Short mmCIF file of C-alpha atoms in Angstrom, two decimals:
data_model
loop_
_atom_site.label_atom_id
_atom_site.label_comp_id
_atom_site.label_asym_id
_atom_site.label_seq_id
_atom_site.Cartn_x
_atom_site.Cartn_y
_atom_site.Cartn_z
CA MET A 18 91.77 -63.90 10.76
CA ALA A 19 89.31 -66.44 12.15
CA ASN A 20 87.39 -63.57 13.69
CA LEU A 21 87.18 -61.85 10.30
CA LYS A 22 85.78 -65.01 8.74
CA GLU A 23 83.11 -65.28 11.43
CA ILE A 24 82.04 -61.68 10.92
CA LYS A 25 81.97 -62.19 7.15
CA LEU A 26 79.72 -65.24 7.58
CA LYS A 27 77.39 -63.23 9.82
CA ILE A 28 77.18 -60.43 7.25
CA ASN A 29 76.31 -62.87 4.46
CA SER A 30 73.74 -64.60 6.68
CA VAL A 31 72.01 -61.33 7.60
CA LYS A 32 72.04 -60.22 3.95
CA ASN A 33 70.30 -63.45 2.95
CA THR A 34 67.71 -62.88 5.67
CA GLN A 35 67.25 -59.33 4.42
CA LYS A 36 66.55 -60.62 0.90
CA THR A 37 63.97 -63.07 2.28
CA THR A 38 62.14 -60.49 4.39
CA LYS A 39 62.12 -58.01 1.52
CA ALA A 40 60.64 -60.63 -0.81
CA MET A 41 58.00 -61.55 1.79
CA LYS A 42 57.06 -57.88 2.12
CA LEU A 43 56.53 -57.62 -1.64
CA VAL A 44 54.44 -60.80 -1.67
CA SER A 45 52.27 -59.56 1.22
CA SER A 46 51.84 -56.21 -0.52
CA ALA A 47 50.58 -57.90 -3.68
CA LYS A 48 48.23 -60.17 -1.73
CA LEU A 49 46.95 -57.21 0.27
CA THR A 50 45.98 -55.36 -2.90
CA ARG A 51 43.87 -58.29 -4.11
CA THR A 52 42.32 -58.95 -0.70
CA ARG A 53 41.44 -55.28 -0.19
CA GLN A 54 39.47 -55.23 -3.43
CA LEU A 55 37.56 -58.34 -2.35
CA SER A 56 37.01 -56.86 1.11
CA GLU A 57 35.55 -53.63 -0.30
CA GLN A 58 33.14 -55.56 -2.52
CA ALA A 59 32.11 -57.79 0.39
CA ARG A 60 31.61 -54.77 2.65
CA SER A 61 29.19 -53.18 0.18
CA TYR A 62 27.21 -56.42 -0.05
CA ALA A 63 27.17 -56.81 3.74
CA ASN A 64 25.85 -53.27 4.15
CA LYS A 65 22.98 -54.00 1.75
CA ILE A 66 22.06 -57.17 3.62
CA ASN A 67 22.13 -55.27 6.91
CA ASP A 68 19.86 -52.55 5.53
CA VAL A 69 17.30 -54.99 4.14
CA LEU A 70 17.41 -57.16 7.28
CA SER A 71 16.90 -54.14 9.52
CA ASP A 72 13.99 -52.91 7.43
CA ILE A 73 12.12 -56.23 7.49
CA ALA A 74 12.92 -56.89 11.16
CA ASN A 75 11.35 -53.57 12.08
CA ARG A 76 8.26 -54.38 10.03
CA VAL A 77 7.91 -57.77 11.73
CA SER A 78 8.37 -56.25 15.19
CA LYS A 79 5.55 -53.78 14.45
CA ILE A 80 3.26 -56.62 13.42
CA HIS A 81 4.05 -58.62 16.56
CA GLU A 82 3.23 -56.02 19.17
CA ASP A 83 3.20 -58.77 21.79
CA GLY A 84 6.94 -59.21 21.29
CA ASN A 85 6.62 -62.58 19.56
CA VAL A 86 9.63 -62.17 17.29
CA SER A 87 12.50 -64.40 16.31
CA LYS A 88 14.93 -65.39 19.08
CA ALA A 89 17.72 -64.00 16.92
CA PHE A 90 16.47 -60.46 17.69
CA ILE A 91 15.70 -60.80 21.42
CA PRO A 92 18.46 -59.18 23.54
CA ASN A 93 19.96 -61.27 26.32
CA GLU A 94 21.81 -59.23 28.93
CA ASN A 95 22.51 -62.20 31.23
CA PRO A 96 23.52 -65.14 29.04
CA LYS A 97 24.22 -68.45 30.72
CA THR A 98 26.35 -69.87 27.92
CA VAL A 99 28.39 -67.80 25.47
CA ASP A 100 30.14 -68.93 22.31
CA ILE A 101 33.18 -66.86 21.32
CA VAL A 102 33.99 -67.29 17.64
CA PHE A 103 37.43 -65.89 16.86
CA VAL A 104 39.62 -65.66 13.77
CA THR A 105 43.42 -65.84 13.73
CA ALA A 106 45.94 -66.44 10.95
CA ASP A 107 47.18 -69.80 9.76
CA LYS A 108 50.72 -68.43 9.50
CA GLY A 109 53.02 -66.33 11.63
CA LEU A 110 55.59 -63.61 10.88
CA CYS A 111 52.95 -60.89 11.20
CA GLY A 112 54.00 -59.17 14.41
CA GLY A 113 51.47 -59.11 17.23
CA PHE A 114 48.53 -59.62 14.89
CA ASN A 115 47.44 -62.96 16.38
CA MET A 116 48.27 -62.21 20.01
CA ILE A 117 46.06 -59.12 20.02
CA THR A 118 43.08 -61.30 19.10
CA ILE A 119 44.02 -64.05 21.56
CA LYS A 120 44.43 -61.60 24.46
CA THR A 121 41.06 -60.02 23.66
CA VAL A 122 39.38 -63.44 23.56
CA ASN A 123 40.79 -64.27 27.00
CA LYS A 124 39.67 -60.88 28.32
CA ILE A 125 36.11 -61.36 27.06
CA LYS A 126 36.06 -64.88 28.49
CA ALA A 127 37.07 -63.57 31.91
CA GLN A 128 34.37 -60.88 31.78
CA TYR A 129 31.57 -63.35 31.07
CA GLU A 130 32.86 -65.92 33.55
CA ALA A 131 32.89 -63.19 36.22
CA LYS A 132 29.14 -62.90 35.62
CA GLY A 133 28.69 -66.64 36.06
CA ALA A 134 28.40 -67.52 32.36
CA LYS A 135 29.92 -70.57 30.73
CA VAL A 136 32.19 -69.69 27.80
CA ARG A 137 33.05 -71.90 24.84
CA PHE A 138 35.62 -71.23 22.13
CA ARG A 139 35.17 -71.80 18.41
CA ALA A 140 38.40 -71.13 16.56
CA VAL A 141 39.28 -70.34 12.95
CA GLY A 142 42.99 -70.26 12.18
CA ARG A 143 45.93 -72.48 13.10
CA LYS A 144 47.68 -69.92 15.33
CA GLY A 145 44.71 -69.57 17.67
CA ILE A 146 44.10 -73.31 17.69
CA ASP A 147 47.75 -74.08 18.50
CA PHE A 148 47.86 -71.48 21.28
CA PHE A 149 44.79 -72.67 23.16
CA SER A 150 45.60 -76.35 22.54
CA PHE A 151 49.02 -75.76 24.12
CA GLN A 152 47.29 -74.05 27.07
CA GLY A 153 45.06 -77.10 27.49
CA VAL A 154 41.88 -75.16 26.64
CA GLU A 155 39.12 -77.22 25.04
CA LEU A 156 37.79 -75.88 21.75
CA ALA A 157 34.16 -76.62 20.93
CA GLN A 158 34.90 -76.19 17.23
CA LYS A 159 38.04 -75.54 15.21
CA VAL A 160 39.06 -75.27 11.57
CA SER A 161 42.38 -74.57 9.88
CA ASP A 162 43.21 -73.42 6.35
CA LEU A 163 40.10 -71.26 6.20
CA SER A 164 41.41 -67.90 7.39
CA SER A 165 44.21 -68.09 4.80
CA ALA A 166 41.78 -69.00 2.00
CA PRO A 167 38.29 -67.62 2.80
CA ASP A 168 35.48 -69.57 1.19
CA TYR A 169 31.81 -68.71 1.58
CA ASP A 170 30.52 -72.30 1.64
CA ARG A 171 33.09 -73.40 4.24
CA ALA A 172 32.39 -70.30 6.33
CA ALA A 173 28.65 -71.08 6.21
CA ASP A 174 29.29 -74.71 7.21
CA PHE A 175 31.41 -73.58 10.14
CA ILE A 176 28.89 -71.08 11.51
CA LYS A 177 25.95 -73.44 10.91
CA GLU A 178 26.76 -75.44 14.06
CA VAL A 179 27.04 -72.22 16.07
CA VAL A 180 23.62 -71.04 14.89
CA ALA A 181 22.07 -74.46 15.55
CA ASP A 182 23.26 -74.40 19.17
CA PHE A 183 21.85 -70.89 19.59
CA ASN A 184 18.46 -71.77 18.09
CA ASN A 185 18.23 -74.94 20.18
CA GLY A 186 18.93 -73.07 23.40
CA VAL A 187 22.36 -74.60 24.01
CA THR A 188 23.91 -71.14 23.91
CA ASP A 189 22.44 -67.73 24.66
CA LYS A 190 24.91 -65.48 22.91
CA VAL A 191 27.51 -65.59 20.12
CA VAL A 192 30.40 -63.11 20.05
CA LEU A 193 32.61 -62.70 16.99
CA VAL A 194 36.22 -61.50 17.49
CA TYR A 195 38.80 -60.80 14.80
CA ASN A 196 41.51 -58.34 13.83
CA GLY A 197 40.22 -56.37 10.86
CA PHE A 198 41.74 -54.11 8.24
CA LEU A 199 41.57 -50.35 8.84
CA ASN A 200 44.25 -49.03 6.48
CA MET A 201 47.65 -49.98 5.09
CA LEU A 202 49.36 -49.23 8.41
CA THR A 203 46.71 -50.07 10.97
CA GLN A 204 44.62 -53.06 12.01
CA GLU A 205 41.41 -52.67 13.99
CA LEU A 206 40.28 -55.26 16.51
CA LYS A 207 36.59 -55.96 16.01
CA VAL A 208 34.30 -57.45 18.66
CA ARG A 209 30.62 -57.79 17.84
CA ASP A 210 27.60 -59.70 19.02
CA LEU A 211 26.72 -61.99 16.14
CA LEU A 212 23.68 -63.41 17.95
CA PRO A 213 21.30 -62.05 19.09
CA ILE A 214 21.31 -59.46 16.32
CA SER A 215 21.16 -55.95 17.73
CA LEU A 216 18.89 -53.42 16.02
CA ASN A 217 19.52 -50.64 18.54
CA ASN A 218 21.16 -48.46 15.92
CA VAL A 219 18.41 -48.92 13.38
CA SER A 220 16.13 -45.96 12.85
CA VAL A 221 13.31 -46.47 10.39
CA SER A 222 10.83 -43.68 9.89
CA GLU A 223 7.10 -44.42 10.00
CA ASN A 224 6.73 -42.95 6.54
CA GLU A 225 9.85 -44.54 5.14
CA SER A 226 9.12 -46.90 2.26
CA SER A 227 10.35 -50.44 2.42
CA MET A 228 13.49 -51.32 0.53
CA LEU A 229 11.71 -54.37 -0.92
CA GLU A 230 8.15 -54.90 -2.02
CA ILE A 231 7.16 -57.91 0.09
CA GLU A 232 3.73 -59.13 1.06
CA PRO A 233 3.10 -58.81 4.84
CA ASP A 234 2.42 -62.54 5.14
CA ASP A 235 5.86 -63.25 3.72
CA ASP A 236 7.76 -60.93 6.06
CA GLU A 237 8.66 -63.59 8.64
CA GLU A 238 9.77 -66.11 6.03
CA VAL A 239 11.95 -63.54 4.28
CA LEU A 240 13.32 -62.38 7.63
CA ASN A 241 14.39 -65.92 8.53
CA GLU A 242 16.06 -66.34 5.14
CA LEU A 243 17.85 -63.02 5.46
CA THR A 244 18.90 -63.74 9.04
CA ALA A 245 20.63 -66.92 7.92
CA LYS A 246 22.24 -65.09 5.00
CA TYR A 247 23.28 -62.25 7.31
CA ILE A 248 25.06 -64.57 9.73
CA ASP A 249 26.74 -66.62 6.98
CA PHE A 250 27.99 -63.57 5.16
CA ASN A 251 29.20 -61.81 8.29
CA MET A 252 31.27 -64.88 9.11
CA TYR A 253 32.66 -64.90 5.57
CA TYR A 254 33.34 -61.16 5.64
CA SER A 255 35.23 -61.46 8.94
CA LEU A 256 37.58 -63.95 7.24
CA ILE A 257 38.24 -61.61 4.31
CA ASP A 258 38.69 -58.58 6.56
CA SER A 259 41.02 -60.53 8.84
CA LEU A 260 43.07 -61.78 5.89
CA ALA A 261 43.54 -58.23 4.58
CA ALA A 262 44.66 -57.14 8.05
CA GLU A 263 47.01 -60.12 8.25
CA HIS A 264 48.72 -59.18 4.99
CA SER A 265 48.98 -55.58 6.18
CA ALA A 266 50.52 -56.66 9.49
CA ARG A 267 52.94 -59.06 7.79
CA MET A 268 53.97 -56.37 5.29
CA GLN A 269 54.83 -54.04 8.18
CA ALA A 270 56.60 -56.79 10.12
CA MET A 271 58.72 -57.73 7.11
CA GLU A 272 59.55 -54.09 6.41
CA ALA A 273 60.70 -53.68 10.02
CA ALA A 274 62.72 -56.91 9.77
CA THR A 275 64.32 -55.72 6.51
CA ASN A 276 65.29 -52.40 8.10
CA ASN A 277 66.68 -54.16 11.16
CA ALA A 278 68.71 -56.48 8.93
CA LYS A 279 70.10 -53.48 7.06
CA GLU A 280 71.15 -51.84 10.33
CA ARG A 281 72.71 -55.11 11.47
CA VAL A 282 74.69 -55.42 8.23
CA ASN A 283 75.97 -51.86 8.68
CA SER A 284 77.05 -52.52 12.26
CA LEU A 285 78.72 -55.81 11.29
CA THR A 286 80.50 -54.09 8.40
CA VAL A 287 81.91 -51.49 10.79
CA GLU A 288 82.95 -54.29 13.14
CA TYR A 289 84.56 -56.15 10.22
CA ASN A 290 86.49 -53.07 9.09
CA LYS A 291 87.75 -52.45 12.63
CA ALA A 292 88.85 -56.06 13.00
CA ARG A 293 90.53 -55.94 9.58
CA GLN A 294 92.37 -52.74 10.49
CA ALA A 295 93.42 -54.28 13.78
CA ALA A 296 94.70 -57.36 11.95
CA ILE A 297 96.65 -55.21 9.45
CA THR A 298 98.10 -53.14 12.29
CA THR A 299 99.17 -56.30 14.11
CA GLU A 300 100.84 -57.64 10.95
CA LEU A 301 102.69 -54.35 10.40
CA ILE A 302 103.91 -54.33 14.00
CA GLU A 303 105.16 -57.91 13.59
CA ILE A 304 106.97 -57.03 10.34
CA ILE A 305 108.57 -53.93 11.83
CA SER A 306 109.53 -55.87 14.94
CA GLY A 307 111.11 -58.55 12.75
CA VAL A 308 113.08 -55.97 10.76
CA GLU A 309 114.29 -54.31 13.94
CA ALA A 310 115.37 -57.68 15.28
CA LEU A 311 117.55 -58.29 12.21
CA LYS A 312 119.45 -55.03 12.60
#
């Protein structure tokens, strides 16, 4: 009978876990809906900034035929110092969401170090910070409680130090790495060069009208303003996109955990029934044996 009690306790424990994981799935689903809406709005805004920035950058590059343009637009194929800015979650229970980002960061680090470059890490998110701190890796910059609650001002403050180092020549390149949202079932790892800004994919026709009516003398000033806005907002958007992906990953992880708990309850129930039948059979044999002994 002790065995039956143990199995019963296991069944109740797994059922309680199943209730918890199911509730967490519902919470993540609700949060994902809200974050997706914010992500879609932010994506539209980011696309507009990119279009305007590209347009003005092309106009400035045509004016400066000698190549005297902002450092933010000058490609650097052989950087000496690289900053890797990466975003992870502040919480766990989201499958391999964080480890995918961490493994990619280590891979990129190895690639640049193989070329003789110095690599520095700037981390957003407690999981990434804890991992590299445990590994004894020094972080040039770190912040928690931002990836779980994206805020534009805090994102701009974080990236400000990164941009300052780039403008002052401390670093030559800034790479942004995060796990972004693709759809309800899939996350997409995103690696992009934040600085210098690449305009390789920009194609502006000679006869194409400018998106904004700006005096030629003001082009450089507006470009600098937009460049700062572009970097700030891309940092902020990466946080929103990563948060949506995190909720998606956690929703899937909790659904898988709920299904596993259900299967475990079923298997334990079968085990319980077999043990109960065995116990009943043993009792019957003892009763029959006792009756036979009295004859």
